[in-house]
Amino acid sequence: MADKLYLIKEGEISLKGGNRNLFEKRLRHNIKDKLRPYSSEIERQKGRLYAYISEEAPDELIEKALSTTTGVTGYARAYRAEKDIERIKAKAMEILPGSNFRNEGTFRITVKREDKTFPLNSHEIAVELAVVVASLFPALEVDLDNPDYTLTCEIRGEAYLYTDEDKGEGGLPAGTAGKGMLLLSGGIDSPVAGYMMAKRGMRADAIYFHAYPYTSELALEKVKTLASLIAPYLQGLRLFVVPFTEGQLHIRDNGYEEEATLMFRAAMMRTAEIIAKENGAQAIITGEALSQVASQTIDAMSFTDSMTDLLVIRPLVGMDKEEIIKKARKIGTYETSILPYEDCCVVFSPKHPITRPVKDVSRRHFEELQMDEIIKKAVEETKVYTFDAAGRETENA
Ligand code: ATP
Ligand code: MG
């Protein structure tokens, strides 16, 4: 077996009692899905997962698969050796130079000797391996409590060696908590909102309202890029691009100017609800944060909520911009989000938007706009783009 071996730790999953099998099955499926077309087997042993991945799979692909799969709390490349102390030492000698160990600071050896027939006891094994470390990194000192580097050796069916694990995303495996419909604009916030729900186990498709030519082809390309960047967390997604120029112009020409943004948001909710129901999504997810802009006050959000029966989830509602930006940088969407192409809200934004709409009054104004036909037509003309779990755009079915 020349597979690459990875040790994977799952976090919160272990708390899920009776559902545990379901969560774990989903986690394995999600990882394997991202490693395609390369083959992989993932087995469970002693509270860990061991992934045997085809040696042909590039390291970057594996790294990306494990770092973007929610539910994985940590992972490490592991190496096997025959259960013989000389072989184990030789293997340590071979892998340590390419590990995270550096010749400065402190280290420890952790031994898990599950095979009690192994001739050396844990302490003796640790001493033998410490000698190997010392020969490669003479400046390192031992610190059992708070070491900079750890080399772990497990003696089980075979001997396993691994150094420090990389951190995973944590959270829950996407696909264990239902499906949402993410309103994805070209901004900083909404991609982060989708990512956060993935961490809580949701999957989601996304909707973008495109008002061509008021918003350019480049704005659409930008949203497609954002969709591809969050697709790995969400385990793949479809992007519904709704042509909404007619809707925007209708609101501009027939509504009250200061209510334009609110009316657009109401129309988005109605449209999203239709697309969500047609595609099995149970909630609408947005990137709104309280008081960030005029349409994100309590009153404005109460109004938009009232436009749909579906649960509206706003994962960023209590976060400030700095926190959101930090997450956007971490998931790699920030640089794309700040590209300058205007989104349609900006183009059609009123100069003096109302911040404290009276729900019933604005609802009446929205109904007076009679947008059902426009919305129906927009839904019919919606284009779909599909991104797989590795973030690649695929041919549409
Ligand atoms: P973002 O950074 O996500 O664009 P924002 O701070 O710019 O958010 P708004 O433009 O008011 O705020 O949009 C609030 C939310 O409404 C967005 O986070 C997104 O979920 C949704 N949204 C806005 N414009 C669009 C659009 N053109 N298509 C799809 N969803 C949109
Ligand atoms: Mg925006």
Tab-separated table of C-alpha atoms and ligand atoms in Angstrom:
chain	number	residue	atom	x	y	z
A	1	MET	CA	0.000	0.000	0.000
A	2	ALA	CA	1.683	3.141	-1.162
A	3	ASP	CA	-1.140	5.445	-0.146
A	4	LYS	CA	-0.560	8.689	1.672
A	5	LEU	CA	-1.862	8.457	5.201
A	6	TYR	CA	-3.536	11.293	7.068
A	7	LEU	CA	-4.794	11.361	10.583
A	8	ILE	CA	-7.953	13.396	10.935
A	9	LYS	CA	-9.583	14.677	14.095
A	10	GLU	CA	-13.231	15.500	14.259
A	11	GLY	CA	-14.478	17.889	16.872
A	12	GLU	CA	-17.997	18.635	17.823
A	13	ILE	CA	-19.202	15.558	15.989
A	14	SER	CA	-18.236	13.440	18.914
A	15	LEU	CA	-20.851	15.206	21.018
A	16	LYS	CA	-23.697	14.183	18.823
A	17	GLY	CA	-24.622	10.913	20.506
A	18	GLY	CA	-27.078	8.918	18.439
A	19	ASN	CA	-26.521	10.990	15.334
A	20	ARG	CA	-22.849	10.395	15.424
A	21	ASN	CA	-22.788	7.843	12.646
A	22	LEU	CA	-24.711	10.132	10.378
A	23	PHE	CA	-22.359	13.055	11.015
A	24	GLU	CA	-19.323	10.937	10.539
A	25	LYS	CA	-20.600	9.383	7.357
A	26	ARG	CA	-21.212	12.857	5.973
A	27	LEU	CA	-17.747	13.989	6.993
A	28	ARG	CA	-16.092	11.094	5.222
A	29	HIS	CA	-18.228	11.617	2.163
A	30	ASN	CA	-17.355	15.336	2.086
A	31	ILE	CA	-13.631	14.681	2.250
A	32	LYS	CA	-13.699	11.909	-0.354
A	33	ASP	CA	-15.770	14.069	-2.651
A	34	LYS	CA	-13.082	16.755	-2.657
A	35	LEU	CA	-10.306	14.291	-3.348
A	36	ARG	CA	-11.914	13.059	-6.540
A	37	PRO	CA	-10.825	11.806	-9.042
A	38	TYR	CA	-8.191	10.311	-6.735
A	39	SER	CA	-9.235	7.362	-4.656
A	40	SER	CA	-9.321	7.425	-0.884
A	41	GLU	CA	-10.459	5.242	1.982
A	42	ILE	CA	-11.276	6.667	5.364
A	43	GLU	CA	-11.499	4.408	8.367
A	44	ARG	CA	-12.220	5.003	11.996
A	45	GLN	CA	-10.013	3.763	14.798
A	46	LYS	CA	-9.835	4.807	18.400
A	47	GLY	CA	-11.750	8.035	18.018
A	48	ARG	CA	-9.814	9.199	14.958
A	49	LEU	CA	-10.170	8.949	11.262
A	50	TYR	CA	-7.390	7.598	9.126
A	51	ALA	CA	-7.484	8.572	5.486
A	52	TYR	CA	-5.576	6.470	2.992
A	53	ILE	CA	-5.284	8.621	-0.085
A	54	SER	CA	-3.928	7.600	-3.472
A	55	GLU	CA	-0.291	8.551	-3.720
A	56	GLU	CA	-1.083	10.241	-7.016
A	57	ALA	CA	-3.205	12.893	-5.314
A	58	PRO	CA	-1.183	16.147	-5.122
A	59	ASP	CA	-0.401	17.370	-1.615
A	60	GLU	CA	-2.037	20.755	-2.316
A	61	LEU	CA	-5.294	19.077	-3.235
A	62	ILE	CA	-5.274	17.025	-0.053
A	63	GLU	CA	-4.331	20.058	2.003
A	64	LYS	CA	-7.186	22.045	0.513
A	65	ALA	CA	-9.676	19.221	0.978
A	66	LEU	CA	-8.848	18.810	4.649
A	67	SER	CA	-8.588	22.506	5.454
A	68	THR	CA	-11.955	23.395	3.889
A	69	THR	CA	-14.048	20.500	5.116
A	70	THR	CA	-16.099	21.705	8.042
A	71	GLY	CA	-16.191	19.259	10.931
A	72	VAL	CA	-12.453	18.535	10.672
A	73	THR	CA	-10.706	20.065	13.694
A	74	GLY	CA	-7.178	18.970	12.895
A	75	TYR	CA	-5.173	16.813	10.544
A	76	ALA	CA	-1.653	15.578	10.123
A	77	ARG	CA	0.281	13.620	7.573
A	78	ALA	CA	1.205	10.342	9.208
A	79	TYR	CA	3.830	7.773	8.278
A	80	ARG	CA	3.890	4.052	8.845
A	81	ALA	CA	6.829	1.935	9.873
A	82	GLU	CA	7.283	-1.687	10.707
A	83	LYS	CA	7.001	-2.433	14.410
A	84	ASP	CA	10.704	-2.499	14.995
A	85	ILE	CA	12.504	0.257	16.869
A	86	GLU	CA	15.288	0.586	14.301
A	87	ARG	CA	12.753	0.937	11.480
A	88	ILE	CA	10.776	3.468	13.498
A	89	LYS	CA	13.904	5.539	14.148
A	90	ALA	CA	14.878	5.397	10.486
A	91	LYS	CA	11.411	6.624	9.548
A	92	ALA	CA	11.664	9.491	12.045
A	93	MET	CA	15.035	10.400	10.570
A	94	GLU	CA	13.448	10.484	7.143
A	95	ILE	CA	10.370	12.593	7.933
A	96	LEU	CA	11.590	15.109	10.497
A	97	PRO	CA	13.632	17.268	8.096
A	98	GLY	CA	10.461	17.960	6.063
A	99	SER	CA	8.267	18.524	9.125
A	100	ASN	CA	7.465	21.670	11.074
A	101	PHE	CA	10.413	21.020	13.443
A	102	ARG	CA	13.044	23.778	13.490
A	103	ASN	CA	16.368	23.916	15.288
A	104	GLU	CA	15.239	26.342	17.964
A	105	GLY	CA	12.890	26.047	20.918
A	106	THR	CA	11.484	22.949	22.578
A	107	PHE	CA	10.017	19.572	21.727
A	108	ARG	CA	8.511	16.481	23.200
A	109	ILE	CA	7.940	12.905	22.100
A	110	THR	CA	4.496	11.457	22.751
A	111	VAL	CA	4.174	7.701	22.654
A	112	LYS	CA	0.927	5.734	22.532
A	113	ARG	CA	1.762	2.111	22.985
A	114	GLU	CA	-1.429	0.235	22.388
A	115	ASP	CA	0.300	-2.975	21.413
A	116	LYS	CA	1.484	-4.101	24.809
A	117	THR	CA	3.642	-6.838	23.307
A	118	PHE	CA	6.037	-4.316	21.820
A	119	PRO	CA	9.400	-5.010	23.522
A	120	LEU	CA	10.185	-1.414	24.546
A	121	ASN	CA	7.951	0.489	26.928
A	122	SER	CA	6.677	3.991	26.144
A	123	HIS	CA	9.477	5.729	27.976
A	124	GLU	CA	12.127	3.711	26.194
A	125	ILE	CA	10.607	4.437	22.819
A	126	ALA	CA	10.495	8.147	23.651
A	127	VAL	CA	14.148	8.134	24.616
A	128	GLU	CA	15.149	6.405	21.377
A	129	LEU	CA	13.220	8.944	19.316
A	130	ALA	CA	14.549	11.875	21.341
A	131	VAL	CA	18.015	10.787	20.293
A	132	VAL	CA	16.957	11.005	16.651
A	133	VAL	CA	15.521	14.490	17.175
A	134	ALA	CA	18.666	15.612	18.972
A	135	SER	CA	20.851	14.387	16.131
A	136	LEU	CA	18.879	16.435	13.596
A	137	PHE	CA	18.088	19.486	15.753
A	138	PRO	CA	20.811	19.754	18.378
A	139	ALA	CA	19.593	23.130	19.673
A	140	LEU	CA	16.134	21.827	20.626
A	141	GLU	CA	15.398	21.247	24.282
A	142	VAL	CA	12.833	18.967	25.839
A	143	ASP	CA	9.684	20.484	27.299
A	144	LEU	CA	6.969	18.025	28.196
A	145	ASP	CA	4.358	20.599	29.176
A	146	ASN	CA	4.377	23.241	26.516
A	147	PRO	CA	6.608	22.169	23.633
A	148	ASP	CA	6.926	24.061	20.355
A	149	TYR	CA	7.042	20.781	18.432
A	150	THR	CA	5.701	17.319	19.090
A	151	LEU	CA	6.579	14.021	17.468
A	152	THR	CA	3.974	11.367	18.177
A	153	CYS	CA	4.545	7.650	17.814
A	154	GLU	CA	1.672	5.185	18.030
A	155	ILE	CA	2.321	1.490	18.252
A	156	ARG	CA	-0.735	-0.364	17.028
A	157	GLY	CA	-1.118	-2.821	14.140
A	158	GLU	CA	1.859	-0.975	12.734
A	159	ALA	CA	3.888	1.919	14.052
A	160	TYR	CA	2.653	5.404	13.126
A	161	LEU	CA	4.625	8.613	13.291
A	162	TYR	CA	3.368	12.140	12.921
A	163	THR	CA	4.341	15.654	13.905
A	164	ASP	CA	2.094	18.564	14.776
A	165	GLU	CA	-1.313	18.698	13.222
A	166	ASP	CA	-2.685	21.548	11.180
A	167	LYS	CA	-5.848	23.144	12.402
A	168	GLY	CA	-9.056	22.368	10.547
A	169	GLU	CA	-12.165	24.483	10.226
A	170	GLY	CA	-14.040	22.804	13.042
A	171	GLY	CA	-17.800	23.111	13.202
A	172	LEU	CA	-20.074	20.489	11.699
A	173	PRO	CA	-19.973	18.674	8.354
A	174	ALA	CA	-21.833	20.572	5.640
A	175	GLY	CA	-24.938	18.630	4.742
A	176	THR	CA	-25.997	17.682	8.259
A	177	ALA	CA	-28.127	20.746	8.977
A	178	GLY	CA	-30.322	21.256	5.951
A	179	LYS	CA	-29.997	23.584	3.035
A	180	GLY	CA	-30.154	27.346	2.666
A	181	MET	CA	-30.330	29.827	-0.172
A	182	LEU	CA	-27.577	32.426	0.161
A	183	LEU	CA	-28.132	35.897	-1.239
A	184	LEU	CA	-24.691	36.425	-2.701
A	185	SER	CA	-23.703	39.921	-3.793
A	186	GLY	CA	-20.249	40.963	-4.871
A	187	GLY	CA	-19.524	42.473	-1.456
A	188	ILE	CA	-17.443	41.410	1.505
A	189	ASP	CA	-20.226	40.218	3.743
A	190	SER	CA	-22.359	37.646	1.980
A	191	PRO	CA	-19.585	35.161	1.111
A	192	VAL	CA	-18.620	35.171	4.786
A	193	ALA	CA	-22.257	34.561	5.730
A	194	GLY	CA	-22.338	31.460	3.513
A	195	TYR	CA	-19.102	30.175	4.987
A	196	MET	CA	-20.394	30.613	8.517
A	197	MET	CA	-23.494	28.555	7.839
A	198	ALA	CA	-21.347	25.842	6.258
A	199	LYS	CA	-19.540	25.652	9.571
A	200	ARG	CA	-22.845	25.009	11.273
A	201	GLY	CA	-23.472	22.086	8.956
A	202	MET	CA	-25.597	23.740	6.278
A	203	ARG	CA	-25.267	23.446	2.579
A	204	ALA	CA	-26.484	26.272	0.396
A	205	ASP	CA	-27.065	27.344	-3.142
A	206	ALA	CA	-26.671	31.023	-3.974
A	207	ILE	CA	-28.645	33.705	-5.783
A	208	TYR	CA	-27.233	36.806	-7.414
A	209	PHE	CA	-29.498	39.573	-8.735
A	210	HIS	CA	-27.884	40.970	-11.824
A	211	ALA	CA	-29.021	44.273	-13.325
A	212	TYR	CA	-27.166	44.254	-16.619
A	213	PRO	CA	-26.014	46.671	-18.060
A	214	TYR	CA	-26.257	48.780	-14.878
A	215	THR	CA	-24.078	46.157	-13.326
A	216	SER	CA	-21.430	44.899	-15.689
A	217	GLU	CA	-20.382	41.468	-16.892
A	218	LEU	CA	-17.372	41.952	-14.658
A	219	ALA	CA	-19.631	42.208	-11.614
A	220	LEU	CA	-21.099	38.847	-12.556
A	221	GLU	CA	-17.637	37.350	-13.045
A	222	LYS	CA	-16.723	38.597	-9.609
A	223	VAL	CA	-19.726	36.887	-8.030
A	224	LYS	CA	-18.892	33.674	-9.878
A	225	THR	CA	-15.381	33.838	-8.476
A	226	LEU	CA	-16.785	34.334	-4.982
A	227	ALA	CA	-19.104	31.367	-5.496
A	228	SER	CA	-16.142	29.208	-6.509
A	229	LEU	CA	-14.212	30.338	-3.428
A	230	ILE	CA	-16.928	29.419	-0.942
A	231	ALA	CA	-17.976	26.240	-2.786
A	232	PRO	CA	-15.436	24.021	-0.961
A	233	TYR	CA	-16.866	24.946	2.445
A	234	LEU	CA	-20.418	24.413	1.248
A	235	GLN	CA	-19.428	21.178	-0.451
A	236	GLY	CA	-20.320	22.563	-3.874
A	237	LEU	CA	-23.092	24.959	-4.835
A	238	ARG	CA	-25.263	26.213	-7.622
A	239	LEU	CA	-25.346	29.911	-8.406
A	240	PHE	CA	-28.676	31.235	-9.684
A	241	VAL	CA	-28.222	34.460	-11.584
A	242	VAL	CA	-31.512	36.329	-11.708
A	243	PRO	CA	-31.770	39.028	-14.403
A	244	PHE	CA	-33.286	41.892	-12.431
A	245	THR	CA	-32.900	44.991	-14.586
A	246	GLU	CA	-36.606	45.221	-15.286
A	247	GLY	CA	-37.398	44.845	-11.594
A	248	GLN	CA	-34.962	47.606	-10.635
A	249	LEU	CA	-36.289	49.997	-13.269
A	250	HIS	CA	-39.851	49.249	-12.247
A	251	ILE	CA	-39.061	50.108	-8.624
A	252	ARG	CA	-37.181	53.241	-9.668
A	253	ASP	CA	-39.997	54.485	-11.908
A	254	ASN	CA	-43.008	53.518	-9.785
A	255	GLY	CA	-41.942	53.570	-6.152
A	256	TYR	CA	-40.965	56.217	-3.623
A	257	GLU	CA	-37.347	57.125	-4.110
A	258	GLU	CA	-36.373	56.908	-0.418
A	259	GLU	CA	-37.864	53.407	-0.276
A	260	ALA	CA	-36.082	52.052	-3.374
A	261	THR	CA	-33.567	49.898	-1.518
A	262	LEU	CA	-36.267	48.470	0.726
A	263	MET	CA	-38.451	47.615	-2.228
A	264	PHE	CA	-35.539	45.907	-3.948
A	265	ARG	CA	-34.855	43.904	-0.815
A	266	ALA	CA	-38.500	42.924	-0.604
A	267	ALA	CA	-38.433	41.794	-4.232
A	268	MET	CA	-35.243	39.824	-3.535
A	269	MET	CA	-36.969	37.992	-0.689
A	270	ARG	CA	-39.978	37.123	-2.798
A	271	THR	CA	-37.795	35.899	-5.652
A	272	ALA	CA	-35.442	34.005	-3.362
A	273	GLU	CA	-38.391	32.299	-1.721
A	274	ILE	CA	-39.603	30.966	-5.060
A	275	ILE	CA	-36.165	29.715	-6.082
A	276	ALA	CA	-35.552	28.290	-2.601
A	277	LYS	CA	-38.784	26.328	-2.621
A	278	GLU	CA	-38.168	25.023	-6.134
A	279	ASN	CA	-34.740	23.781	-5.057
A	280	GLY	CA	-35.351	22.363	-1.625
A	281	ALA	CA	-33.834	25.157	0.451
A	282	GLN	CA	-35.432	25.804	3.819
A	283	ALA	CA	-33.972	29.190	4.707
A	284	ILE	CA	-32.640	32.390	3.169
A	285	ILE	CA	-29.174	33.500	4.256
A	286	THR	CA	-27.991	37.105	3.923
A	287	GLY	CA	-24.859	39.052	4.798
A	288	GLU	CA	-26.650	41.770	6.730
A	289	ALA	CA	-25.203	43.176	9.956
A	290	LEU	CA	-27.191	45.357	12.292
A	291	SER	CA	-26.958	49.051	11.444
A	292	GLN	CA	-24.255	48.604	8.835
A	293	VAL	CA	-26.323	50.526	6.281
A	294	ALA	CA	-29.783	52.102	6.138
A	295	SER	CA	-31.499	48.905	5.041
A	296	GLN	CA	-30.029	46.979	7.947
A	297	THR	CA	-31.776	48.627	10.877
A	298	ILE	CA	-34.124	46.584	13.059
A	299	ASP	CA	-37.115	48.172	11.350
A	300	ALA	CA	-35.774	47.575	7.862
A	301	MET	CA	-34.850	43.982	8.611
A	302	SER	CA	-38.251	43.337	10.212
A	303	PHE	CA	-39.806	44.582	7.016
A	304	THR	CA	-37.700	42.363	4.735
A	305	ASP	CA	-38.347	39.379	7.034
A	306	SER	CA	-42.066	39.883	6.643
A	307	MET	CA	-41.762	39.377	2.886
A	308	THR	CA	-41.162	35.636	3.185
A	309	ASP	CA	-42.420	32.680	5.196
A	310	LEU	CA	-38.968	31.151	5.110
A	311	LEU	CA	-36.564	31.524	7.977
A	312	VAL	CA	-34.151	34.373	7.222
A	313	ILE	CA	-30.702	33.704	8.679
A	314	ARG	CA	-28.269	36.575	9.163
A	315	PRO	CA	-25.131	34.998	10.565
A	316	LEU	CA	-23.248	38.325	10.646
A	317	VAL	CA	-25.933	40.328	12.391
A	318	GLY	CA	-23.897	40.996	15.534
A	319	MET	CA	-20.473	41.344	13.955
A	320	ASP	CA	-18.585	44.512	13.159
A	321	LYS	CA	-16.878	45.119	9.849
A	322	GLU	CA	-13.375	44.387	11.130
A	323	GLU	CA	-14.396	40.942	12.321
A	324	ILE	CA	-16.113	40.212	9.027
A	325	ILE	CA	-13.066	41.360	7.039
A	326	LYS	CA	-10.850	39.113	9.111
A	327	LYS	CA	-12.949	36.115	8.169
A	328	ALA	CA	-13.123	37.200	4.538
A	329	ARG	CA	-9.328	37.281	4.452
A	330	LYS	CA	-9.094	33.894	6.074
A	331	ILE	CA	-11.359	32.220	3.534
A	332	GLY	CA	-9.699	34.083	0.676
A	333	THR	CA	-12.695	36.069	-0.584
A	334	TYR	CA	-11.611	39.526	0.542
A	335	GLU	CA	-9.360	40.374	-2.404
A	336	THR	CA	-12.124	39.517	-4.838
A	337	SER	CA	-14.826	41.292	-2.846
A	338	ILE	CA	-12.987	44.601	-2.885
A	339	LEU	CA	-12.649	44.690	-6.671
A	340	PRO	CA	-14.401	47.880	-7.749
A	341	TYR	CA	-17.332	46.765	-9.929
A	342	GLU	CA	-20.460	48.334	-8.583
A	343	ASP	CA	-23.334	46.187	-7.503
A	344	CYS	CA	-26.875	47.025	-8.431
A	345	CYS	CA	-27.824	48.270	-4.954
A	346	VAL	CA	-25.288	51.033	-5.329
A	347	VAL	CA	-26.470	52.048	-8.785
A	348	PHE	CA	-30.088	52.321	-7.710
A	349	SER	CA	-29.500	53.582	-4.176
A	350	PRO	CA	-31.566	56.568	-3.077
A	351	LYS	CA	-29.743	59.616	-1.731
A	352	HIS	CA	-31.817	59.660	1.436
A	353	PRO	CA	-32.963	56.126	2.210
A	354	ILE	CA	-35.424	55.707	5.047
A	355	THR	CA	-34.009	53.873	8.021
A	356	ARG	CA	-37.184	53.418	10.060
A	357	PRO	CA	-39.832	52.066	7.741
A	358	VAL	CA	-43.221	51.276	9.215
A	359	LYS	CA	-43.647	47.659	8.285
A	360	ASP	CA	-47.286	47.770	7.226
A	361	VAL	CA	-46.874	50.953	5.225
A	362	SER	CA	-43.867	49.683	3.302
A	363	ARG	CA	-45.595	46.356	2.766
A	364	ARG	CA	-48.534	48.171	1.242
A	365	HIS	CA	-46.194	50.168	-0.975
A	366	PHE	CA	-44.562	46.974	-2.111
A	367	GLU	CA	-47.859	45.304	-2.958
A	368	GLU	CA	-48.870	48.442	-4.894
A	369	LEU	CA	-45.829	47.944	-7.103
A	370	GLN	CA	-47.449	44.692	-8.318
A	371	MET	CA	-44.219	42.918	-9.093
A	372	ASP	CA	-45.512	39.337	-9.302
A	373	GLU	CA	-45.264	39.122	-13.079
A	374	ILE	CA	-41.840	40.739	-13.223
A	375	ILE	CA	-40.581	38.368	-10.546
A	376	LYS	CA	-42.080	35.362	-12.289
A	377	LYS	CA	-40.393	36.296	-15.537
A	378	ALA	CA	-37.061	36.931	-13.802
A	379	VAL	CA	-37.208	33.492	-12.215
A	380	GLU	CA	-37.937	31.917	-15.589
A	381	GLU	CA	-34.958	33.651	-17.148
A	382	THR	CA	-32.608	32.727	-14.339
A	383	LYS	CA	-29.301	31.170	-15.388
A	384	VAL	CA	-27.612	28.511	-13.301
A	385	TYR	CA	-23.879	27.961	-12.813
A	386	THR	CA	-22.609	24.929	-10.918
A	387	PHE	CA	-19.468	24.692	-8.787
A	388	ASP	CA	-18.225	21.397	-7.402
A	389	ALA	CA	-16.825	20.714	-3.942
A	390	ALA	CA	-13.330	21.547	-5.152
A	391	GLY	CA	-14.601	24.949	-6.360
A	392	ARG	CA	-14.444	24.149	-10.067
A	393	GLU	CA	-17.169	25.337	-12.358
A	394	THR	CA	-18.771	22.325	-13.999
A	395	GLU	CA	-21.030	21.891	-16.976
A	396	ASN	CA	-24.651	22.449	-16.189
A	397	ALA	CA	-26.957	19.498	-16.280
B	1	ATP	P1	-22.353	42.586	0.983
B	1	ATP	O1	-21.017	42.992	1.489
B	1	ATP	O2	-22.648	41.141	1.189
B	1	ATP	O3	-22.621	43.040	-0.407
B	1	ATP	P2	-23.504	44.957	2.016
B	1	ATP	O4	-22.928	45.344	3.308
B	1	ATP	O5	-22.992	45.579	0.780
B	1	ATP	O6	-23.384	43.370	1.902
B	1	ATP	P3	-26.179	45.354	1.075
B	1	ATP	O7	-25.680	45.709	-0.256
B	1	ATP	O8	-27.221	46.180	1.741
B	1	ATP	O9	-25.048	45.189	2.162
B	1	ATP	O10	-26.740	43.896	1.006
B	1	ATP	C1	-27.131	43.208	2.147
B	1	ATP	C2	-27.278	41.756	1.794
B	1	ATP	O11	-28.259	41.601	0.767
B	1	ATP	C3	-26.028	41.170	1.198
B	1	ATP	O12	-25.150	40.721	2.201
B	1	ATP	C4	-26.580	40.052	0.372
B	1	ATP	O13	-26.885	38.930	1.197
B	1	ATP	C5	-27.868	40.631	-0.174
B	1	ATP	N1	-27.670	41.266	-1.479
B	1	ATP	C6	-27.458	42.570	-1.764
B	1	ATP	N2	-27.348	42.789	-3.077
B	1	ATP	C7	-27.520	41.594	-3.679
B	1	ATP	C8	-27.522	41.127	-5.049
B	1	ATP	N3	-27.328	41.953	-6.071
B	1	ATP	N4	-27.738	39.807	-5.254
B	1	ATP	C9	-27.916	38.958	-4.240
B	1	ATP	N5	-27.919	39.331	-2.953
B	1	ATP	C10	-27.725	40.621	-2.665
B	2	MG	MG	-23.288	44.894	-1.114
